[in-house]
mmCIF file with all atom_site columns, C-alpha atoms in Angstrom:
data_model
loop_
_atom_site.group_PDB
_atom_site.id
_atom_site.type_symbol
_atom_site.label_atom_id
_atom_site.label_alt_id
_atom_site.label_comp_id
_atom_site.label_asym_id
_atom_site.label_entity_id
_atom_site.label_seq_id
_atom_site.pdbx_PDB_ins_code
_atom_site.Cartn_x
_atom_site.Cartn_y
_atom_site.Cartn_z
_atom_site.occupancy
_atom_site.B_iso_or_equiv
_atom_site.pdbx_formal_charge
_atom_site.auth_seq_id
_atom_site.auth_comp_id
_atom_site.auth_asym_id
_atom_site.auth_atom_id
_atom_site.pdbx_PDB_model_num
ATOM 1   C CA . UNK M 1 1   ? 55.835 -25.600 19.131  1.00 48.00 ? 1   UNK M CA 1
ATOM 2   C CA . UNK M 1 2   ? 56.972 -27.095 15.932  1.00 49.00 ? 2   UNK M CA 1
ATOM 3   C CA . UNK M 1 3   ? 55.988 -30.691 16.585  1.00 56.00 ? 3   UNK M CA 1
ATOM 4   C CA . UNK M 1 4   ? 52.855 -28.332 16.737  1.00 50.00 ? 4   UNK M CA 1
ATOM 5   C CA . UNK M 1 5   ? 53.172 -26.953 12.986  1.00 41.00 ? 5   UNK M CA 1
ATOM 6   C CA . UNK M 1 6   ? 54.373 -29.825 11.733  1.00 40.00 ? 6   UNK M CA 1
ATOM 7   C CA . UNK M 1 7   ? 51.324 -31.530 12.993  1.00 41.00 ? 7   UNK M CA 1
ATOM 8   C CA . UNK M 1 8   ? 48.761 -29.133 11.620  1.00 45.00 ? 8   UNK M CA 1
ATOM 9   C CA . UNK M 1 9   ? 51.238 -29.027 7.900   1.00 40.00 ? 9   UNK M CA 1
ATOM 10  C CA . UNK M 1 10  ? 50.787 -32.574 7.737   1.00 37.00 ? 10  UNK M CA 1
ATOM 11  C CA . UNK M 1 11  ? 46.917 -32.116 8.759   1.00 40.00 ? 11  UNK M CA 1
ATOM 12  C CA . UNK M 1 12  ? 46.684 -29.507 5.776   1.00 37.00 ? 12  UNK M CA 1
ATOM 13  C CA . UNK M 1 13  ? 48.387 -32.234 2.942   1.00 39.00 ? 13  UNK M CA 1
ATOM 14  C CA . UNK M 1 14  ? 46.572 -34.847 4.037   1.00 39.00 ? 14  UNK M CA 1
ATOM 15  C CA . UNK M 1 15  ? 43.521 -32.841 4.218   1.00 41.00 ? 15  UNK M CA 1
ATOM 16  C CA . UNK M 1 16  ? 43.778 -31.117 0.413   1.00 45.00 ? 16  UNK M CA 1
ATOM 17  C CA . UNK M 1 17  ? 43.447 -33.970 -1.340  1.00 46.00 ? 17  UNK M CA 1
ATOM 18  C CA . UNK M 1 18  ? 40.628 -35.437 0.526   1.00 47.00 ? 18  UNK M CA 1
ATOM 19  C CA . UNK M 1 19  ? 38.763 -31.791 0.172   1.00 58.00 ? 19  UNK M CA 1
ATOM 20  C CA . UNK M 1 20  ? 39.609 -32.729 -3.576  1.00 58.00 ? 20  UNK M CA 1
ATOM 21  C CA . UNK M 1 21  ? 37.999 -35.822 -3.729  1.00 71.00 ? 21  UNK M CA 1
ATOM 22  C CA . UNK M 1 22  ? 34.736 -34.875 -1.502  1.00 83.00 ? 22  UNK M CA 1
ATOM 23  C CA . UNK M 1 23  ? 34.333 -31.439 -4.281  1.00 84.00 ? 23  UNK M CA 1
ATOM 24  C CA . UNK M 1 24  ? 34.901 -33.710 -7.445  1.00 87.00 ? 24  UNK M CA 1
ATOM 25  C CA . UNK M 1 25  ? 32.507 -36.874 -6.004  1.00 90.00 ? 25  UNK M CA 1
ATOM 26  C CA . UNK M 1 26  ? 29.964 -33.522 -4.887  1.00 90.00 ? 26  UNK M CA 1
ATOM 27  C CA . UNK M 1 27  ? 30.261 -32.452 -8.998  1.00 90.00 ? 27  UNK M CA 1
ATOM 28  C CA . UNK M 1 28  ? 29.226 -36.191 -9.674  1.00 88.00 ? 28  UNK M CA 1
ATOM 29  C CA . UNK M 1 29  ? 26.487 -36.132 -7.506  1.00 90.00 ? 29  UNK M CA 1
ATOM 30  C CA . UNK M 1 30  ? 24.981 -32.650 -8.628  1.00 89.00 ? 30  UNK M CA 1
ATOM 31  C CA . UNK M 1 31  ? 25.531 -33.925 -12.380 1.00 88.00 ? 31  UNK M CA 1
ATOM 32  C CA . UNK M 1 32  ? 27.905 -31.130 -13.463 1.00 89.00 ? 32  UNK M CA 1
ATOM 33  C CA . UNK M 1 33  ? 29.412 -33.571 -15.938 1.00 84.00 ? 33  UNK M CA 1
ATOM 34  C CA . UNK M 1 34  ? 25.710 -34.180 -17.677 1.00 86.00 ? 34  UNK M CA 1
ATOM 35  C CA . UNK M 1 35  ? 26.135 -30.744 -19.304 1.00 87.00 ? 35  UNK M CA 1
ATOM 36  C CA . UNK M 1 36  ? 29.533 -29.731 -18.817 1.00 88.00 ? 36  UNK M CA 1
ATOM 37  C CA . UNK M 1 37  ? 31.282 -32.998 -19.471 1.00 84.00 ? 37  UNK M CA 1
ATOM 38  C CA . UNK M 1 38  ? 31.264 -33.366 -22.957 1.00 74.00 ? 38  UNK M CA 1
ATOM 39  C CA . UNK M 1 39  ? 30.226 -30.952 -25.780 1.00 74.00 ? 39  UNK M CA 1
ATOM 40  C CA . UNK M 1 40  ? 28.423 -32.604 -28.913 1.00 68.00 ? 40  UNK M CA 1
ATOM 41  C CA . UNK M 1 41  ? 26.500 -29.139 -30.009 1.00 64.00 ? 41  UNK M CA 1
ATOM 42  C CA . UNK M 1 42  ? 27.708 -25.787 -30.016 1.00 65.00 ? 42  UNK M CA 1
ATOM 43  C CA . UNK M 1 43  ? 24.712 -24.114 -27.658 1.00 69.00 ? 43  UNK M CA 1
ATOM 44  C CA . UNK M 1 44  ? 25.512 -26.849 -24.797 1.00 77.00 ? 44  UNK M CA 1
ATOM 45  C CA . UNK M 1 45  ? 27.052 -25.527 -21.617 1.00 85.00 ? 45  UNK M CA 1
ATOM 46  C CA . UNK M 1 46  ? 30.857 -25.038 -21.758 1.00 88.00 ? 46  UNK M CA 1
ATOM 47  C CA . UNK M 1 47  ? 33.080 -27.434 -20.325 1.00 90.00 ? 47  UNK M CA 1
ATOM 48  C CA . UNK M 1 48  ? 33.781 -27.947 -16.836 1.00 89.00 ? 48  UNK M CA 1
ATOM 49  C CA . UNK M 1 49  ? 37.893 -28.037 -18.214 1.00 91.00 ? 49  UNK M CA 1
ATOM 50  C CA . UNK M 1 50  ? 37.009 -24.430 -19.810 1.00 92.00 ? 50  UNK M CA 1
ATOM 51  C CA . UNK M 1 51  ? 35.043 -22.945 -16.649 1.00 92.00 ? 51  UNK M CA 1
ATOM 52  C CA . UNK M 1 52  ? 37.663 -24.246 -14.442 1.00 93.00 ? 52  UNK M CA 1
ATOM 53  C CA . UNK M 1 53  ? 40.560 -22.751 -16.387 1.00 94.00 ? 53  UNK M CA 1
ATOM 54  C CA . UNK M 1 54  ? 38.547 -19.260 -16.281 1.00 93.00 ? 54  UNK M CA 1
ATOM 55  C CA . UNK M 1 55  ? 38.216 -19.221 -12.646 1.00 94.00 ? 55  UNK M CA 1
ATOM 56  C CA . UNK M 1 56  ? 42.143 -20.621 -12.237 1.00 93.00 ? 56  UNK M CA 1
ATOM 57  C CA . UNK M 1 57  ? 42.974 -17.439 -13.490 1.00 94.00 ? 57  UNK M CA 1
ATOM 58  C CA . UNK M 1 58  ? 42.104 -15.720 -10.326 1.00 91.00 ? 58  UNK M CA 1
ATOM 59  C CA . UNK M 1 59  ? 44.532 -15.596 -7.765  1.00 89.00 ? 59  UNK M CA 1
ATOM 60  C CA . UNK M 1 60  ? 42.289 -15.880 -5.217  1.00 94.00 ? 60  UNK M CA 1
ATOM 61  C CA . UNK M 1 61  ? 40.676 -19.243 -4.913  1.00 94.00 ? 61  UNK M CA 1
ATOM 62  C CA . UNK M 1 62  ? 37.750 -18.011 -2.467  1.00 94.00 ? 62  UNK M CA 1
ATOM 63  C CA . UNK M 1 63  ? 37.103 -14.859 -4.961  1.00 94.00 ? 63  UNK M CA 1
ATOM 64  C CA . UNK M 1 64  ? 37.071 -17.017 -7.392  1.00 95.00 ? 64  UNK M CA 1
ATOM 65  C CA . UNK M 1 65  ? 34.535 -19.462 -6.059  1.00 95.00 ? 65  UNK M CA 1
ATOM 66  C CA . UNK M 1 66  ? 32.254 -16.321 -5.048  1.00 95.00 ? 66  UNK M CA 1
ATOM 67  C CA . UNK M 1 67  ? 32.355 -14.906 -8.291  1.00 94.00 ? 67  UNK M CA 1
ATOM 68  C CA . UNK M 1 68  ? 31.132 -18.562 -9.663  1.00 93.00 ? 68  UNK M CA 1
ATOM 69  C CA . UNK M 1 69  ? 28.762 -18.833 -7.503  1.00 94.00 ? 69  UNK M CA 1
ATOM 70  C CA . UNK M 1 70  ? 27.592 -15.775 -8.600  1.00 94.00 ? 70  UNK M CA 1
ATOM 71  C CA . UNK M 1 71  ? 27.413 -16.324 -12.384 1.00 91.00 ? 71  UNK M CA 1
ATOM 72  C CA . UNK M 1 72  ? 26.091 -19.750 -11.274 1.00 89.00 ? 72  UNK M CA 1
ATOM 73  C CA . UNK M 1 73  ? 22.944 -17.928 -9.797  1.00 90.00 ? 73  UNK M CA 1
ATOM 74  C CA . UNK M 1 74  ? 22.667 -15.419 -12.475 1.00 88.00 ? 74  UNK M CA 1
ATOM 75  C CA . UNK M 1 75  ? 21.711 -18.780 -14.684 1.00 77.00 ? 75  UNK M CA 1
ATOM 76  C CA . UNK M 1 76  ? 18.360 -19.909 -12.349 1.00 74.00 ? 76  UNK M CA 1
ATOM 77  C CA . UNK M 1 77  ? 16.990 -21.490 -15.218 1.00 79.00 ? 77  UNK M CA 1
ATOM 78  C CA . UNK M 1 78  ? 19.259 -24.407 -15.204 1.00 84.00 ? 78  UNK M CA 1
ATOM 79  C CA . UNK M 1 79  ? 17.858 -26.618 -12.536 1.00 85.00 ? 79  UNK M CA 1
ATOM 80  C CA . UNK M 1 80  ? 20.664 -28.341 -11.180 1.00 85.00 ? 80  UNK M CA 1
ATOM 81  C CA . UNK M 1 81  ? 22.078 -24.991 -10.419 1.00 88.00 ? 81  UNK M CA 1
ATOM 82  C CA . UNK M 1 82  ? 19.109 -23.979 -8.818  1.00 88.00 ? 82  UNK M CA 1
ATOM 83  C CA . UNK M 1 83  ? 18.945 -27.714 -6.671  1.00 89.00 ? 83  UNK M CA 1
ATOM 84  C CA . UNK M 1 84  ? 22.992 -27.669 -5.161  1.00 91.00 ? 84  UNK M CA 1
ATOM 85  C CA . UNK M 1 85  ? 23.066 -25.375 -1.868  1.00 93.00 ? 85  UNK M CA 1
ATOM 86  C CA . UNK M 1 86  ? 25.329 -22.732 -1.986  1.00 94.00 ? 86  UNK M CA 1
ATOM 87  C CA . UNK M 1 87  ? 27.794 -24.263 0.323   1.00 94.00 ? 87  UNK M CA 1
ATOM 88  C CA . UNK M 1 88  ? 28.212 -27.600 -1.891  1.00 93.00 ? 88  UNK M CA 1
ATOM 89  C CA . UNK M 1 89  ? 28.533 -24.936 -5.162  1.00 93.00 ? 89  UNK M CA 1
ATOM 90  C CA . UNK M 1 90  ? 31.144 -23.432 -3.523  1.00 94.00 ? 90  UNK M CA 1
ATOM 91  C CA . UNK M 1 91  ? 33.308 -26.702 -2.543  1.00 94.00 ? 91  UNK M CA 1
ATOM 92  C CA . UNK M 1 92  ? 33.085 -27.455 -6.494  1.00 94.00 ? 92  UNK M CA 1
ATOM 93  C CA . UNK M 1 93  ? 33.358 -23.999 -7.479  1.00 94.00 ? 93  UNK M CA 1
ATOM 94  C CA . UNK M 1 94  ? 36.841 -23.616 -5.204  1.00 94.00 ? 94  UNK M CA 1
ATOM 95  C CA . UNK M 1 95  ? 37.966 -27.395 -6.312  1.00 93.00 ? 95  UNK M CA 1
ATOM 96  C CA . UNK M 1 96  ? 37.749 -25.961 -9.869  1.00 93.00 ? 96  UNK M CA 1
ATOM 97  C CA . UNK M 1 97  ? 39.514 -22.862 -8.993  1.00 94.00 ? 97  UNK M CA 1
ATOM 98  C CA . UNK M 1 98  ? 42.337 -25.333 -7.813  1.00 92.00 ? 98  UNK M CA 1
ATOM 99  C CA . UNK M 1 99  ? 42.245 -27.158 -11.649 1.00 90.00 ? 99  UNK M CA 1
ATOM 100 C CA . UNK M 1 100 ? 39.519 -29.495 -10.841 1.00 85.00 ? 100 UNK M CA 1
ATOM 101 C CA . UNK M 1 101 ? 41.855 -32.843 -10.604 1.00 77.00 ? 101 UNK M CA 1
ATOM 102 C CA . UNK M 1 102 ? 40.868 -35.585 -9.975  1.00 66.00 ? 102 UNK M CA 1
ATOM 103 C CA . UNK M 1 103 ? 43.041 -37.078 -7.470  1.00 55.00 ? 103 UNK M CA 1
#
């Protein structure tokens, strides 16, 4: 039995970082960084640092990611919101939750 949970902690650390990777190279591939990357204009989206910060405040990683996905929806103009599924919003949405490292 704990060769058993030992097994599935290890599983879990070796696992969190790779979840890490696979959200930040999925917030590559969408293009999150286009907008929220860098800020040379005061009306241009607000930085991925700044939105992740906002939902780190929640305790609750998954809440958090919900709620983002919400506010992400709310904003259907933008289209690369409009283009990632709601599943591959979420993995970025919770890796940002977690501080959005890149690891």
């Amino acid at each position: 039995m704990k060769i058993e949970v030992l097994a599935i902690g290890l599983a879990l650390l070796i696992a969190a970082p790779a979840q890490a990777a696979d959200a930040a190279a999925l917030a590559a591939d969408h293009g999150c960084l286009n907008c929220h990357g860098v800020r040379n204009h005061p009306h241009e989206a607000p930085l991925l640092k700044d939105l992740a910060a906002r939902l780190g405040r929640r305790s609750d990683v998954d809440a958090a990611a919900r709620h983002g996905l919400e506010e992400l929806r709310e904003k259907d103009s933008v289209h690369a919101h409009r283009m990632a599924s709601d599943e591959s919003a979420l993995a970025i949405l919770r890796w940002m939750a977690q501080g959005a490292k890149m690891r």
